Amino acid sequence: MVNERMHGLGAEPSAIRELFAYGMARKAEIGDENVFDFSIGNPSVPAPDAVKDAALALLEQPAVSLHGYSPASGVPEVRATIADSICRRFGIEASPENIYMTVGAAASIAISVSAVTEPGDEVIVISPYFPEYKVWIETAGCTCVEVPAHVPDFQPDIDALAAAIGPKTSAVIINTPNNPVGAVYSRASLEALADLLSTKEAELGRELYLISDEPYREIVYDGIEVPYVPNVYARTLVCYSYSKSLSLPGERIGYIYVSDRMDNAAQVVAAVAGAGRALGYICAPVLFQRVIAACVDEPSDVASYAANRALLTEGLAALGYEFVEPQGAFYLWVRALEDDAQTFSDRAKAHELLLVPSDSFGVGGWVRVSYCIARDTIERSMPAFKALMEEYRG
Amino acid sequence: MVNERMHGLGAEPSAIRELFAYGMARKAEIGDENVFDFSIGNPSVPAPDAVKDAALALLEQPAVSLHGYSPASGVPEVRATIADSICRRFGIEASPENIYMTVGAAASIAISVSAVTEPGDEVIVISPYFPEYKVWIETAGCTCVEVPAHVPDFQPDIDALAAAIGPKTSAVIINTPNNPVGAVYSRASLEALADLLSTKEAELGRELYLISDEPYREIVYDGIEVPYVPNVYARTLVCYSYSKSLSLPGERIGYIYVSDRMDNAAQVVAAVAGAGRALGYICAPVLFQRVIAACVDEPSDVASYAANRALLTEGLAALGYEFVEPQGAFYLWVRALEDDAQTFSDRAKAHELLLVPSDSFGVGGWVRVSYCIARDTIERSMPAFKALMEEYRG
């Protein structure tokens, strides 16, 4: 006997991870250049030189203090640097005490959900949504309530959210810029959401938290505005990660910022620390805590992703594919050529195209195409996309 | 409202962390050299040069693959290297598939407990025990059952364990070399424990897992044998960490090894992967995965701790303190000079001696004295220990 839920989660990896693993095996079989792997969000842009420079400099420091434990919430100077950066960039009086360093965005969200819910509560996600949200919500003993985004702009559907919020609702998770559709929530959308949450708080007599998952904050196109969520809704926990902005997904480094504008911020900060402890986190990896402090205002290389986006969207449009024009992140949400996304993904595989079916994101009929890959792969994949289209359209 | 349990865990940090935080504040107040901080297990021995050399060399590799995601279970070559080392050192046919890289020992134990229990089960710990075990057991929805160690040798008390194992028991956590008492479980003790577990498995008709927490494996004195637990009991999960052996506690790197000799190893491996996913772990930090692979057989600097041990035990013995002679790890378990360990710890504080009271380890009347500190601090602390003794003995 082992834990049944854990066994299920381990034996059936996420659709993304499964396709990624298939891709690795397939590349070993027929050669890297013959597989068009659009499965995972592993940045193709290298970490900036500043990351390497900072790491090399840090490694010259005395090893005992360099590699020793940090407080559970993080190295004090690192938290101060991040708080200062938030303050400068977003005009909010961020306190270092409200920053809790984490082992990446996944840890940030798992900890945040466990901190602000009780078992039996409901947490709302906006579909399509990153599938692991549901896993972490269920770890907290809560129910994942899926509310479809407004179509065709994939902004939050305020009426649908109003209908879904009830006496068991504790939190809403949003992700803007969005994985998988690439939508960036407008200021108007966020303000409408904030109004709704405030109204419902008063109506229900309970706190409603907004958990804002923001690893793609810096990756946006055409100069679009990404409003800072704590400036729009006070009861916000920002879950940030440097995985995408600094191309460090494997180093697992990010933070939770509990908005200073929240009336019960100190209580939430304590619950976050407790949840981190309960889930087995001691502190975030200390070398990379210090690396990101040194690189806190390093710009992300958006130009590469913008070029990929143009190449992919122009190519697929010319072939007759339908998709959502992404405003941010590095995923293209493409309409499957048949209702069953899994079958479509399987048929794409026969052309060596690895496209993640939309079902695990909470909706049918689409695939997610990650374009944080080598430009050359996108170029060379076009004949395969063409053949796939011809197979369907004859 | 926030989660009540999480708030409690965050608002009331562990006794160890609390004393550590007090020490940091006190040092800022009266100077580092005036506080004798025996609170935390932060190694005073620097990481070996091989760690720095490996990190510097790795940082010259292309950043995209260096810092990219690894599979959830770890970098394949790293797992192979560790499996090979286990095989060479302990003569067990360890498979890379049975190694799951973790964000340190805390993650290893939290994941292991969640993997092999169902909510409502019981997990046995041998007191005195590392206090966070109880936190992680309760996160899995289980009950922590404390069974006192055999006194005065602090080996497992087989009769007491036999009485404690029942139809809800899923696992026993052991920690050898032991934090806090420094005992190393003998081969005879482990064999008796294995016999008991096998008998009880047959009697109860359910699997009984042994979770072996081994961060101090390499830190032992006088050439004492540390038997490899999977060689003694098949249904063992080894929770290893490089925090102590390579002095990297802040980098959070370790692994779980699911014994190949376990009849349901594949099932447990899947449950471990699922539990890691459920608790928000994506992969262990990749740079340090590769660093530890490069340093897998690097010897630990035990000599420094041995010298500290001699200095401390000789000094305290001469002053009339009673303690358990440690065979491994770097903690001295000292009898408090009154029944109430908390009061004793508070009175020690007045002499600037930071000694962790035993209560949160599950027993009253002792303090834990970490001697992984600067030798000089131990030397200079002796007058304070003397004054404390005189205060009690008059």
CSV table of C-alpha atoms in Angstrom, one decimal, chain A residues 149-155 181 183 322-325 333 335 366:
chain,number,residue,atom,x,y,z
A,149,ALA,CA,-12.5,32.8,-19.5
A,150,HIS,CA,-14.5,35.2,-21.6
A,151,VAL,CA,-14.3,34.3,-25.3
A,152,PRO,CA,-12.7,35.5,-27.6
A,153,ASP,CA,-10.5,37.8,-25.6
A,154,PHE,CA,-9.8,35.3,-22.7
A,155,GLN,CA,-10.2,38.0,-20.1
A,181,VAL,CA,-3.5,31.5,-24.1
A,183,ALA,CA,-3.7,36.9,-22.8
A,322,GLU,CA,-6.9,29.4,-36.1
A,323,PHE,CA,-5.3,30.7,-32.8
A,324,VAL,CA,-5.4,33.4,-30.1
A,325,GLU,CA,-3.0,36.2,-30.8
A,333,TRP,CA,-3.2,28.5,-28.2
A,335,ARG,CA,-7.6,25.5,-32.3
A,366,TRP,CA,-7.3,23.2,-28.5
